Tab-separated table of C-alpha atoms in Angstrom:
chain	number	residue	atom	x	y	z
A	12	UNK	CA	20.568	62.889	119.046
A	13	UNK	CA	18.525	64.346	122.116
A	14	UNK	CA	14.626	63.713	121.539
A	15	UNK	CA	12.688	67.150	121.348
A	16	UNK	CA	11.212	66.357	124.842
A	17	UNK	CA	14.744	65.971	126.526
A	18	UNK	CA	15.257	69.575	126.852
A	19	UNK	CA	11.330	70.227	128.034
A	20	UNK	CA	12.013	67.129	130.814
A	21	UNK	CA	15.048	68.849	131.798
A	22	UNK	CA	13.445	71.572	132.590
A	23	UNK	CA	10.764	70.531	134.288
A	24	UNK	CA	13.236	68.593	136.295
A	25	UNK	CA	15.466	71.968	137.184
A	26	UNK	CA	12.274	73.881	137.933
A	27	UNK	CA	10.696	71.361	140.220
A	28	UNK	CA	13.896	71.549	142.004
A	29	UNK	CA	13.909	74.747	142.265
A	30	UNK	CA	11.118	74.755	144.070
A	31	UNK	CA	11.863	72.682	146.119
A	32	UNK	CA	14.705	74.665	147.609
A	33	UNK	CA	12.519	77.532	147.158
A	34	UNK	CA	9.923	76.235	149.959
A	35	UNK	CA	12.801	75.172	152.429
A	36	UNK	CA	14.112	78.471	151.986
A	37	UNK	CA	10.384	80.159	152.809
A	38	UNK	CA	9.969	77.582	155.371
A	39	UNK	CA	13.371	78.688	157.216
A	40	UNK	CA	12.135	82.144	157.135
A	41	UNK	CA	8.608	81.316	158.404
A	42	UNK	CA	9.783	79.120	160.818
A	43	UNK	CA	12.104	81.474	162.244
A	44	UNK	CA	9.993	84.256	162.651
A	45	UNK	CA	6.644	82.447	163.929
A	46	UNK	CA	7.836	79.263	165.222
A	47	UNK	CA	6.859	75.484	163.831
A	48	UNK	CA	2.915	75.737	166.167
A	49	UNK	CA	2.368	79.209	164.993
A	50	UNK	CA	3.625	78.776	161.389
A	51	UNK	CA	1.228	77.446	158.518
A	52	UNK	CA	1.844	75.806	155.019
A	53	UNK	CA	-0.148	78.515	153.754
A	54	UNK	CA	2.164	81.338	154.765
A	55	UNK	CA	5.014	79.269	153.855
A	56	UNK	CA	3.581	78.714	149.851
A	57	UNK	CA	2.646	82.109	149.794
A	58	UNK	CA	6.334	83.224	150.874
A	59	UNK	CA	7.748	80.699	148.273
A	60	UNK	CA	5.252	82.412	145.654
A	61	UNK	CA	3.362	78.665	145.373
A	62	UNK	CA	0.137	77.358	145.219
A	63	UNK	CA	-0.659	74.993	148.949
A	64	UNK	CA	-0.826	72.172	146.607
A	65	UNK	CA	2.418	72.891	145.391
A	66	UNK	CA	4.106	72.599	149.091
A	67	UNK	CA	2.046	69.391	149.295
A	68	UNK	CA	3.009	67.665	146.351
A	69	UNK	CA	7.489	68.275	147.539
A	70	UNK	CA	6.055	67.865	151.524
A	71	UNK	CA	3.269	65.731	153.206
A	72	UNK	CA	3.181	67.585	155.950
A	73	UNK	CA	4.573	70.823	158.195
A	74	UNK	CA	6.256	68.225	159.990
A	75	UNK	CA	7.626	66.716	156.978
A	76	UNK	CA	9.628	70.325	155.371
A	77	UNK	CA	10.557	71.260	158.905
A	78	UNK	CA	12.575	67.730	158.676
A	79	UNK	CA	13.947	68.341	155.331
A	80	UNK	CA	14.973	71.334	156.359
A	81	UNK	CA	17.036	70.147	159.101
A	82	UNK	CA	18.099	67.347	157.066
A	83	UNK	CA	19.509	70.018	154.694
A	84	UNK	CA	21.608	71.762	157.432
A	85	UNK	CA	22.731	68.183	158.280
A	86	UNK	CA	23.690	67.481	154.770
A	87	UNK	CA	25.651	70.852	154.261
A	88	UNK	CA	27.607	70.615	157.789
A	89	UNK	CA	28.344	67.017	157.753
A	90	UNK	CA	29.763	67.959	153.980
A	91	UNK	CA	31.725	70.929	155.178
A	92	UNK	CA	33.044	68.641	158.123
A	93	UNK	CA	34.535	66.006	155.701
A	94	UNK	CA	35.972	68.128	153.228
A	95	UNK	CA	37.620	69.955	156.925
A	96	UNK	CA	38.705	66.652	158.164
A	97	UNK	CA	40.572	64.967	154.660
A	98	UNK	CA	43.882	65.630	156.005
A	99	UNK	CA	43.014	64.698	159.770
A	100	UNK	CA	41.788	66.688	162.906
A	101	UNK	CA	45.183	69.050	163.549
A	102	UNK	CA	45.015	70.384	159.768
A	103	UNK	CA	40.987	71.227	160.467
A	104	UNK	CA	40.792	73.207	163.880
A	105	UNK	CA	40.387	76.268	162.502
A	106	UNK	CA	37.642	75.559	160.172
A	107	UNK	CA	36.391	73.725	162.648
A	108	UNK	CA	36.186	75.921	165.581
A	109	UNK	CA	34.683	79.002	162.425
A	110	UNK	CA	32.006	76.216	161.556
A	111	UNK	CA	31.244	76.543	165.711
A	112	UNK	CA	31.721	80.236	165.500
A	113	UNK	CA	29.451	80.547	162.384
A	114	UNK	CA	25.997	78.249	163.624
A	115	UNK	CA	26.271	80.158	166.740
A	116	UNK	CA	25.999	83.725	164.860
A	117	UNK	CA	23.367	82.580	162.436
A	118	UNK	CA	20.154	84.115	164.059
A	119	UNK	CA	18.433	81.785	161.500
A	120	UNK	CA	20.091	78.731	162.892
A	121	UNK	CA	19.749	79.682	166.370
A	122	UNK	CA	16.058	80.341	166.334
A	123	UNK	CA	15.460	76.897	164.072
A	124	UNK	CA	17.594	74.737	166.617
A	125	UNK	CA	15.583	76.018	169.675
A	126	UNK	CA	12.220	75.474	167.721
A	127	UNK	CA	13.240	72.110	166.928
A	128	UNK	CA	13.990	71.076	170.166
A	129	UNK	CA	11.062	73.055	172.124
A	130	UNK	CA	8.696	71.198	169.954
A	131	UNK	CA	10.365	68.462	169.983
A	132	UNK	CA	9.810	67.805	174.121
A	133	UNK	CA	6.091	68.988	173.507
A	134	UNK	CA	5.417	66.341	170.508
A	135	UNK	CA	6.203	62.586	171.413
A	136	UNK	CA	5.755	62.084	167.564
A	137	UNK	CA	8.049	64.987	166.635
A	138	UNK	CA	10.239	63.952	169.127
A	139	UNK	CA	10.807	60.835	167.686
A	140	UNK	CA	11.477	62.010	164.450
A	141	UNK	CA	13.841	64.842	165.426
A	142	UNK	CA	15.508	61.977	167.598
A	143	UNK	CA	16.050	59.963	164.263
A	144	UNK	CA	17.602	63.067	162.512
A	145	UNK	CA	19.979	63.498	165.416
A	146	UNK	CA	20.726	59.858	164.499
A	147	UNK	CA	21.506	60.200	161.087
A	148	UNK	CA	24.088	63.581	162.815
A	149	UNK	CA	25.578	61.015	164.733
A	150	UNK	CA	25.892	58.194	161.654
A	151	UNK	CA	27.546	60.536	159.262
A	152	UNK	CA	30.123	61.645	161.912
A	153	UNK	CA	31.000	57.988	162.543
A	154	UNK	CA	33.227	57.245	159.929
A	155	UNK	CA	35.304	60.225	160.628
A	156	UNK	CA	35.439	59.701	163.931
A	157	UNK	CA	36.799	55.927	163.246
A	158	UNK	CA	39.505	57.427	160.231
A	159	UNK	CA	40.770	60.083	163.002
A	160	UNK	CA	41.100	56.913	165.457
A	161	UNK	CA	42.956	55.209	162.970
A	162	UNK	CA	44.985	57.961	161.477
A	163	UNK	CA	46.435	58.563	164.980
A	164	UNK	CA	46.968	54.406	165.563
A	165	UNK	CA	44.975	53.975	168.830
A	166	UNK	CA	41.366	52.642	170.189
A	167	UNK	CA	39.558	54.745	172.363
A	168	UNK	CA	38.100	53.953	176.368
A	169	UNK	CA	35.144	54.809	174.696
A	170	UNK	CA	33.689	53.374	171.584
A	171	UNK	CA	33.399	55.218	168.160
A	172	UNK	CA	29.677	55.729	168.726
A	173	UNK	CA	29.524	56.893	171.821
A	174	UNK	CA	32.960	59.227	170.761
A	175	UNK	CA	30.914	60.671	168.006
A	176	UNK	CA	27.474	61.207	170.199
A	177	UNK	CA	30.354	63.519	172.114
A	178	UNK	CA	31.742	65.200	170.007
A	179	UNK	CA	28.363	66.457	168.123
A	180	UNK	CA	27.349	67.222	171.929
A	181	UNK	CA	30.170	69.198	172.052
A	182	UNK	CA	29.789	71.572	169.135
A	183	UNK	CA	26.117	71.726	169.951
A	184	UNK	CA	26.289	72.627	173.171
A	185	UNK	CA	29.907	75.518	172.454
A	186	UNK	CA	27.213	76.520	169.565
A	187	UNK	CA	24.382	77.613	172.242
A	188	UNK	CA	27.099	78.786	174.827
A	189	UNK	CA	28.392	80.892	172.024
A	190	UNK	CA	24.718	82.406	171.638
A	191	UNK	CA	23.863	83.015	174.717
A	192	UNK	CA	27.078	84.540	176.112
A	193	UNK	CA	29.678	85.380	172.997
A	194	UNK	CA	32.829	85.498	175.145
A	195	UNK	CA	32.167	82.135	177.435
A	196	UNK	CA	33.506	80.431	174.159
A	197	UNK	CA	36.790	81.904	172.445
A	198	UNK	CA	37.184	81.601	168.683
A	199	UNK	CA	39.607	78.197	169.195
A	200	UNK	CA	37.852	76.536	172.174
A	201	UNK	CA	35.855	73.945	170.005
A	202	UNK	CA	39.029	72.906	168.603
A	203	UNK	CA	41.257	72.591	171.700
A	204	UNK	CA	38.654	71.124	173.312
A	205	UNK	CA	38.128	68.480	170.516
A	206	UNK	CA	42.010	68.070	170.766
A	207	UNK	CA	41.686	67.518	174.717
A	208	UNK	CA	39.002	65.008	174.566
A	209	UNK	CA	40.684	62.647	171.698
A	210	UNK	CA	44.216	63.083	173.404
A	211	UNK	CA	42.340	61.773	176.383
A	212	UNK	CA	40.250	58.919	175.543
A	213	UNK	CA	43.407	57.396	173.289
A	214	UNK	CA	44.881	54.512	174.039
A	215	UNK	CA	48.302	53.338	172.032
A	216	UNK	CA	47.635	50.058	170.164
């Protein structure tokens, strides 16, 4: 039988959670709108309805939520990648080339990446940090890119880290095209593109 303080636990549990995503939802918006120098912790609470000491207590720092928050459009993608990629690469162009399509359209997502990497050249420490995230991009796309290598029986001229550090330059850089000038980058180029560059660095076994 439950104790009488599971259920209170439990809730404390869902509603510091909920919080949680509450400020990385605030902090998106703030973010967006002001930029990470211009944007404060206090603004961000106050969007997210919470006390400063609140934000403190999920985030040590501005620094620190404007991380989580990329680490939570990491997590997300890098989900919606694998689930695209369980039957291999042919069977997940589409999705693939949408997921391109879809960053590239989110005003959110566009004005977040450019923050991130404006402040990032300013900020040596930022820098750093936003270079270990891009890391952790790279990581998680590493044992996808080795499954599609061995799906398709070959080894590549290039190896599987340096294949991945591609490919996510790839989308990233088809997802600002896409931005900047919508018809440089045609629904299906990520895709034939990705298509191109495997069928190219493959090598039969």
């Amino acid at each position: 039988m439950s104790s009488p303080d599971a259920p209170r636990s439990g809730s404390r549990a869902e509603a510091k959670e909920r919080t949680h995503a509450g400020l990385l939802d605030a902090a998106a918006t703030v973010f967006a709108e002001k930029g990470y120098g211009a944007a404060s912790v206090g603004e961000i609470a106050r969007t997210a309805g919470v006390s400063v000491g609140a934000l403190y207590a999920h985030f040590p720092s501005k620094q620190d939520l404007f991380l989580a928050l990329m680490d939570r459009r990491r997590v997300a993608e890098m989900g919606a990648a694998r689930d695209h990629l369980a039957d291999g690469l042919p069977s997940a162009l589409e999705a693939l080339d949408r997921q391109v399509a879809d960053t590239a359209d989110d005003e959110r997502a566009a004005l977040l990446g450019a923050e991130a990497w404006l402040y990032a050249v300013r900020d040596p420490a930022f820098g750093a940090d936003l270079a270990a995230h891009q890391e952790r991009l790279r990581a998680d796309l590493l044992p996808l890119i080795r499954t599609e290598r061995d799906r398709r029986g070959v080894t590549w001229t290039l190896r599987d880290e340096e294949v991945a550090a591609v490919v996510l330059g790839l989308f990233t850089g088809l997802v600002q095209h896409r931005r900047l000038a919508r018809d440089t980058v045609p629904a299906d180029l990520y895709g034939r593109a990705l298509l191109a560059l495997l069928d190219g660095l493959a090598v039969r076994d």
